[in-house]
mmCIF file of N, CA and C in Angstrom:
data_model
loop_
_atom_site.group_PDB
_atom_site.id
_atom_site.type_symbol
_atom_site.label_atom_id
_atom_site.label_comp_id
_atom_site.label_asym_id
_atom_site.label_seq_id
_atom_site.Cartn_x
_atom_site.Cartn_y
_atom_site.Cartn_z
ATOM 1 N N MET W 194 193.447 -17.698 153.314
ATOM 2 C CA MET W 194 193.343 -16.747 154.415
ATOM 3 C C MET W 194 193.683 -17.462 155.723
ATOM 4 N N THR W 195 194.357 -16.772 156.587
ATOM 5 C CA THR W 195 194.758 -17.322 157.879
ATOM 6 C C THR W 195 193.548 -17.478 158.798
ATOM 7 N N HIS W 196 193.503 -18.603 159.506
ATOM 8 C CA HIS W 196 192.470 -18.777 160.517
ATOM 9 C C HIS W 196 193.122 -19.195 161.838
ATOM 10 N N TYR W 197 192.401 -18.919 162.912
ATOM 11 C CA TYR W 197 192.907 -19.195 164.256
ATOM 12 C C TYR W 197 191.885 -20.029 165.019
ATOM 13 N N ARG W 198 192.383 -20.751 166.011
ATOM 14 C CA ARG W 198 191.530 -21.579 166.859
ATOM 15 C C ARG W 198 191.112 -20.753 168.075
ATOM 16 N N ILE W 199 189.810 -20.729 168.322
ATOM 17 C CA ILE W 199 189.251 -19.975 169.439
ATOM 18 C C ILE W 199 188.692 -20.993 170.436
ATOM 19 N N ALA W 200 189.138 -20.910 171.682
ATOM 20 C CA ALA W 200 188.658 -21.794 172.752
ATOM 21 C C ALA W 200 187.807 -20.987 173.723
ATOM 22 N N VAL W 201 186.586 -21.450 173.945
ATOM 23 C CA VAL W 201 185.684 -20.845 174.931
ATOM 24 C C VAL W 201 185.207 -21.990 175.806
ATOM 25 N N GLY W 202 185.800 -22.111 176.978
ATOM 26 C CA GLY W 202 185.471 -23.241 177.840
ATOM 27 C C GLY W 202 185.856 -24.535 177.146
ATOM 28 N N GLU W 203 184.888 -25.439 176.994
ATOM 29 C CA GLU W 203 185.121 -26.734 176.351
ATOM 30 C C GLU W 203 184.949 -26.663 174.832
ATOM 31 N N HIS W 204 184.491 -25.546 174.328
ATOM 32 C CA HIS W 204 184.187 -25.407 172.899
ATOM 33 C C HIS W 204 185.374 -24.825 172.131
ATOM 34 N N TYR W 205 185.540 -25.288 170.911
ATOM 35 C CA TYR W 205 186.582 -24.784 170.016
ATOM 36 C C TYR W 205 185.959 -24.508 168.658
ATOM 37 N N PHE W 206 186.344 -23.414 168.045
ATOM 38 C CA PHE W 206 185.928 -23.138 166.675
ATOM 39 C C PHE W 206 187.021 -22.343 165.984
ATOM 40 N N ASN W 207 186.953 -22.300 164.665
ATOM 41 C CA ASN W 207 187.942 -21.576 163.874
ATOM 42 C C ASN W 207 187.415 -20.200 163.506
ATOM 43 N N CYS W 208 188.333 -19.240 163.412
ATOM 44 C CA CYS W 208 187.969 -17.873 163.064
ATOM 45 C C CYS W 208 188.988 -17.341 162.062
ATOM 46 N N LEU W 209 188.505 -16.879 160.921
ATOM 47 C CA LEU W 209 189.387 -16.238 159.949
ATOM 48 C C LEU W 209 189.897 -14.927 160.519
ATOM 49 N N ALA W 210 191.077 -14.528 160.121
ATOM 50 C CA ALA W 210 191.719 -13.330 160.657
ATOM 51 C C ALA W 210 190.912 -12.054 160.410
ATOM 52 N N ASP W 211 190.076 -12.032 159.366
ATOM 53 C CA ASP W 211 189.313 -10.822 159.060
ATOM 54 C C ASP W 211 187.874 -10.867 159.571
ATOM 55 N N LYS W 212 187.546 -11.858 160.411
ATOM 56 C CA LYS W 212 186.192 -11.988 160.970
ATOM 57 C C LYS W 212 186.227 -11.775 162.473
ATOM 58 N N THR W 213 185.110 -11.340 163.032
ATOM 59 C CA THR W 213 185.059 -11.196 164.485
ATOM 60 C C THR W 213 184.851 -12.573 165.118
ATOM 61 N N VAL W 214 185.264 -12.676 166.358
ATOM 62 C CA VAL W 214 185.108 -13.937 167.097
ATOM 63 C C VAL W 214 183.632 -14.332 167.161
ATOM 64 N N LEU W 215 182.754 -13.374 167.412
ATOM 65 C CA LEU W 215 181.332 -13.686 167.535
ATOM 66 C C LEU W 215 180.751 -14.182 166.207
ATOM 67 N N SER W 216 181.099 -13.545 165.098
ATOM 68 C CA SER W 216 180.555 -13.991 163.805
ATOM 69 C C SER W 216 181.084 -15.374 163.443
ATOM 70 N N ALA W 217 182.337 -15.664 163.755
ATOM 71 C CA ALA W 217 182.891 -16.998 163.483
ATOM 72 C C ALA W 217 182.164 -18.054 164.303
ATOM 73 N N MET W 218 181.897 -17.749 165.572
ATOM 74 C CA MET W 218 181.175 -18.680 166.430
ATOM 75 C C MET W 218 179.797 -18.982 165.840
ATOM 76 N N GLN W 219 179.089 -17.941 165.426
ATOM 77 C CA GLN W 219 177.761 -18.118 164.844
ATOM 78 C C GLN W 219 177.832 -18.931 163.551
ATOM 79 N N ASN W 220 178.811 -18.640 162.705
ATOM 80 C CA ASN W 220 178.954 -19.342 161.426
ATOM 81 C C ASN W 220 179.206 -20.833 161.613
ATOM 82 N N GLU W 221 179.866 -21.203 162.718
ATOM 83 C CA GLU W 221 180.156 -22.619 162.968
ATOM 84 C C GLU W 221 179.073 -23.299 163.809
ATOM 85 N N GLY W 222 178.013 -22.564 164.144
ATOM 86 C CA GLY W 222 176.869 -23.154 164.824
ATOM 87 C C GLY W 222 176.994 -23.306 166.328
ATOM 88 N N PHE W 223 177.961 -22.641 166.941
ATOM 89 C CA PHE W 223 178.111 -22.710 168.393
ATOM 90 C C PHE W 223 177.295 -21.616 169.069
ATOM 91 N N LYS W 224 177.003 -21.825 170.353
ATOM 92 C CA LYS W 224 176.245 -20.848 171.139
ATOM 93 C C LYS W 224 176.903 -20.641 172.496
ATOM 94 N N CYS W 225 178.237 -20.611 172.519
ATOM 95 C CA CYS W 225 178.961 -20.512 173.795
ATOM 96 C C CYS W 225 179.147 -19.069 174.271
ATOM 97 N N ILE W 226 178.822 -18.087 173.443
ATOM 98 C CA ILE W 226 178.861 -16.669 173.814
ATOM 99 C C ILE W 226 177.500 -16.095 173.433
ATOM 100 N N PRO W 227 176.845 -15.365 174.351
ATOM 101 C CA PRO W 227 175.543 -14.775 174.012
ATOM 102 C C PRO W 227 175.668 -13.772 172.863
ATOM 103 N N VAL W 228 174.628 -13.709 172.028
ATOM 104 C CA VAL W 228 174.615 -12.817 170.870
ATOM 105 C C VAL W 228 173.566 -11.736 171.087
ATOM 106 N N GLY W 229 173.976 -10.492 170.843
ATOM 107 C CA GLY W 229 173.047 -9.365 170.953
ATOM 108 C C GLY W 229 173.031 -8.570 169.667
ATOM 109 N N CYS W 230 173.391 -7.305 169.764
ATOM 110 C CA CYS W 230 173.293 -6.390 168.623
ATOM 111 C C CYS W 230 174.379 -6.596 167.562
ATOM 112 N N CYS W 231 175.494 -7.212 167.931
ATOM 113 C CA CYS W 231 176.637 -7.463 167.039
ATOM 114 C C CYS W 231 177.321 -6.188 166.552
ATOM 115 N N GLY W 232 177.062 -5.078 167.214
ATOM 116 C CA GLY W 232 177.662 -3.811 166.805
ATOM 117 C C GLY W 232 178.465 -3.129 167.893
ATOM 118 N N GLY W 233 178.637 -3.785 169.036
ATOM 119 C CA GLY W 233 179.449 -3.220 170.113
ATOM 120 C C GLY W 233 178.710 -2.332 171.079
ATOM 121 N N GLY W 234 177.398 -2.246 170.981
ATOM 122 C CA GLY W 234 176.650 -1.336 171.835
ATOM 123 C C GLY W 234 175.922 -1.968 173.006
ATOM 124 N N CYS W 235 175.532 -3.243 172.897
ATOM 125 C CA CYS W 235 174.697 -3.831 173.952
ATOM 126 C C CYS W 235 175.503 -4.466 175.087
ATOM 127 N N GLY W 236 176.701 -4.956 174.789
ATOM 128 C CA GLY W 236 177.552 -5.544 175.825
ATOM 129 C C GLY W 236 177.249 -6.984 176.182
ATOM 130 N N ILE W 237 176.293 -7.609 175.512
ATOM 131 C CA ILE W 237 175.897 -8.978 175.859
ATOM 132 C C ILE W 237 177.024 -9.983 175.621
ATOM 133 N N CYS W 238 177.875 -9.731 174.630
ATOM 134 C CA CYS W 238 178.927 -10.696 174.272
ATOM 135 C C CYS W 238 180.256 -10.409 174.969
ATOM 136 N N LYS W 239 180.192 -9.843 176.167
ATOM 137 C CA LYS W 239 181.413 -9.504 176.924
ATOM 138 C C LYS W 239 182.171 -10.769 177.306
ATOM 139 N N VAL W 240 183.461 -10.774 177.004
ATOM 140 C CA VAL W 240 184.334 -11.911 177.301
ATOM 141 C C VAL W 240 185.661 -11.397 177.846
ATOM 142 N N LYS W 241 186.421 -12.317 178.423
ATOM 143 C CA LYS W 241 187.781 -11.992 178.853
ATOM 144 C C LYS W 241 188.737 -12.854 178.035
ATOM 145 N N VAL W 242 189.703 -12.225 177.384
ATOM 146 C CA VAL W 242 190.707 -12.960 176.632
ATOM 147 C C VAL W 242 191.794 -13.374 177.619
ATOM 148 N N ILE W 243 191.960 -14.682 177.791
ATOM 149 C CA ILE W 243 192.915 -15.245 178.742
ATOM 150 C C ILE W 243 194.288 -15.396 178.084
ATOM 151 N N GLU W 244 194.290 -15.856 176.835
ATOM 152 C CA GLU W 244 195.537 -16.049 176.087
ATOM 153 C C GLU W 244 195.317 -15.636 174.646
ATOM 154 N N GLY W 245 196.371 -15.094 174.044
ATOM 155 C CA GLY W 245 196.338 -14.769 172.628
ATOM 156 C C GLY W 245 196.259 -13.281 172.366
ATOM 157 N N SER W 246 196.319 -12.951 171.086
ATOM 158 C CA SER W 246 196.295 -11.546 170.681
ATOM 159 C C SER W 246 195.189 -11.314 169.661
ATOM 160 N N TYR W 247 194.784 -10.067 169.557
ATOM 161 C CA TYR W 247 193.671 -9.700 168.686
ATOM 162 C C TYR W 247 193.766 -8.221 168.342
ATOM 163 N N LYS W 248 193.060 -7.853 167.277
ATOM 164 C CA LYS W 248 192.875 -6.436 166.996
ATOM 165 C C LYS W 248 191.417 -6.136 167.290
ATOM 166 N N LYS W 249 191.136 -4.889 167.612
ATOM 167 C CA LYS W 249 189.780 -4.570 168.041
ATOM 168 C C LYS W 249 189.203 -3.376 167.291
ATOM 169 N N LYS W 250 187.894 -3.396 167.191
ATOM 170 C CA LYS W 250 187.135 -2.280 166.649
ATOM 171 C C LYS W 250 186.652 -1.443 167.833
ATOM 172 N N ILE W 251 186.045 -0.321 167.565
ATOM 173 C CA ILE W 251 185.537 0.566 168.624
ATOM 174 C C ILE W 251 184.431 -0.135 169.402
ATOM 175 N N MET W 252 184.504 0.007 170.754
ATOM 176 C CA MET W 252 183.501 -0.570 171.654
ATOM 177 C C MET W 252 182.906 0.547 172.505
ATOM 178 N N SER W 253 181.664 0.397 172.895
ATOM 179 C CA SER W 253 180.986 1.375 173.735
ATOM 180 C C SER W 253 181.697 1.478 175.086
ATOM 181 N N ARG W 254 182.062 2.679 175.488
ATOM 182 C CA ARG W 254 182.685 2.901 176.808
ATOM 183 C C ARG W 254 181.672 2.687 177.933
ATOM 184 N N GLU W 255 180.393 2.677 177.623
ATOM 185 C CA GLU W 255 179.383 2.343 178.629
ATOM 186 C C GLU W 255 179.454 0.861 178.989
ATOM 187 N N LYS W 256 179.930 0.041 178.046
ATOM 188 C CA LYS W 256 179.987 -1.409 178.260
ATOM 189 C C LYS W 256 181.399 -1.904 178.579
ATOM 190 N N ILE W 257 182.414 -1.304 177.954
ATOM 191 C CA ILE W 257 183.811 -1.713 178.149
ATOM 192 C C ILE W 257 184.639 -0.474 178.490
ATOM 193 N N SER W 258 185.127 -0.417 179.715
ATOM 194 C CA SER W 258 185.944 0.725 180.140
ATOM 195 C C SER W 258 187.386 0.546 179.665
ATOM 196 N N ILE W 259 188.149 1.594 179.766
ATOM 197 C CA ILE W 259 189.577 1.516 179.431
ATOM 198 C C ILE W 259 190.253 0.485 180.336
ATOM 199 N N GLU W 260 189.867 0.471 181.605
ATOM 200 C CA GLU W 260 190.409 -0.508 182.562
ATOM 201 C C GLU W 260 190.056 -1.933 182.151
ATOM 202 N N ASP W 261 188.804 -2.142 181.720
ATOM 203 C CA ASP W 261 188.391 -3.463 181.223
ATOM 204 C C ASP W 261 189.318 -3.904 180.098
ATOM 205 N N GLU W 262 189.502 -3.027 179.110
ATOM 206 C CA GLU W 262 190.352 -3.366 177.960
ATOM 207 C C GLU W 262 191.764 -3.736 178.390
ATOM 208 N N LYS W 263 192.309 -2.992 179.347
ATOM 209 C CA LYS W 263 193.661 -3.295 179.842
ATOM 210 C C LYS W 263 193.728 -4.691 180.465
ATOM 211 N N ASN W 264 192.596 -5.152 181.012
ATOM 212 C CA ASN W 264 192.527 -6.471 181.651
ATOM 213 C C ASN W 264 192.017 -7.561 180.716
ATOM 214 N N GLY W 265 191.921 -7.259 179.410
ATOM 215 C CA GLY W 265 191.514 -8.265 178.433
ATOM 216 C C GLY W 265 190.025 -8.472 178.310
ATOM 217 N N VAL W 266 189.228 -7.610 178.945
ATOM 218 C CA VAL W 266 187.774 -7.720 178.854
ATOM 219 C C VAL W 266 187.322 -6.906 177.638
ATOM 220 N N VAL W 267 186.664 -7.599 176.700
ATOM 221 C CA VAL W 267 186.273 -6.994 175.426
ATOM 222 C C VAL W 267 184.933 -7.570 174.980
ATOM 223 N N LEU W 268 184.436 -7.073 173.870
ATOM 224 C CA LEU W 268 183.221 -7.612 173.270
ATOM 225 C C LEU W 268 183.606 -8.532 172.122
ATOM 226 N N ALA W 269 183.087 -9.743 172.134
ATOM 227 C CA ALA W 269 183.433 -10.730 171.108
ATOM 228 C C ALA W 269 183.032 -10.266 169.711
ATOM 229 N N CYS W 270 182.037 -9.386 169.632
ATOM 230 C CA CYS W 270 181.603 -8.880 168.327
ATOM 231 C C CYS W 270 182.540 -7.820 167.766
ATOM 232 N N ARG W 271 183.526 -7.397 168.550
ATOM 233 C CA ARG W 271 184.398 -6.299 168.125
ATOM 234 C C ARG W 271 185.868 -6.695 168.063
ATOM 235 N N ILE W 272 186.204 -7.984 168.238
ATOM 236 C CA ILE W 272 187.609 -8.401 168.154
ATOM 237 C C ILE W 272 187.826 -9.408 167.033
ATOM 238 N N MET W 273 188.992 -9.299 166.408
ATOM 239 C CA MET W 273 189.413 -10.217 165.352
ATOM 240 C C MET W 273 190.761 -10.793 165.770
ATOM 241 N N PRO W 274 190.915 -12.109 165.737
ATOM 242 C CA PRO W 274 192.139 -12.730 166.247
ATOM 243 C C PRO W 274 193.358 -12.450 165.369
ATOM 244 N N THR W 275 194.515 -12.343 166.032
ATOM 245 C CA THR W 275 195.805 -12.301 165.338
ATOM 246 C C THR W 275 196.655 -13.481 165.793
ATOM 247 N N SER W 276 196.056 -14.349 166.614
ATOM 248 C CA SER W 276 196.666 -15.603 167.064
ATOM 249 C C SER W 276 195.523 -16.483 167.570
ATOM 250 N N ASP W 277 195.836 -17.717 167.968
ATOM 251 C CA ASP W 277 194.831 -18.540 168.641
ATOM 252 C C ASP W 277 194.443 -17.816 169.930
ATOM 253 N N LEU W 278 193.175 -17.961 170.336
ATOM 254 C CA LEU W 278 192.688 -17.285 171.540
ATOM 255 C C LEU W 278 192.063 -18.279 172.512
ATOM 256 N N LYS W 279 192.257 -18.001 173.795
ATOM 257 C CA LYS W 279 191.531 -18.701 174.860
ATOM 258 C C LYS W 279 190.685 -17.620 175.532
ATOM 259 N N ILE W 280 189.385 -17.833 175.543
ATOM 260 C CA ILE W 280 188.435 -16.822 176.006
ATOM 261 C C ILE W 280 187.573 -17.386 177.133
ATOM 262 N N GLU W 281 187.240 -16.517 178.082
ATOM 263 C CA GLU W 281 186.317 -16.864 179.159
ATOM 264 C C GLU W 281 185.060 -16.034 178.987
ATOM 265 N N ARG W 282 183.938 -16.693 179.001
ATOM 266 C CA ARG W 282 182.656 -15.985 178.900
ATOM 267 C C ARG W 282 182.376 -15.286 180.225
ATOM 268 N N LEU W 283 181.943 -14.040 180.177
ATOM 269 C CA LEU W 283 181.584 -13.302 181.388
ATOM 270 C C LEU W 283 180.072 -13.208 181.469
ATOM 271 N N LYS W 284 179.554 -13.250 182.684
ATOM 272 C CA LYS W 284 178.098 -13.208 182.872
ATOM 273 C C LYS W 284 177.669 -11.867 183.386
#
């Protein structure tokens, strides 16, 4: 199975193409993105994708607007990489 390299600040981890970025981070023991409900509803894992491509699952419009998505702001629990990604954690 294809895997991609995910960069969050100084941290790097691998993510299989069929896994979400947040689950891959947890599986590799990193804590560089906050973890909440893991279902796209709480918004705690909001990140900005700086480089790379991904496919996404449905996200709460209360947490991620259409404008956010256009600007690469997504929930790490709802995206799966289709290339290596460079991500910025949002507070």
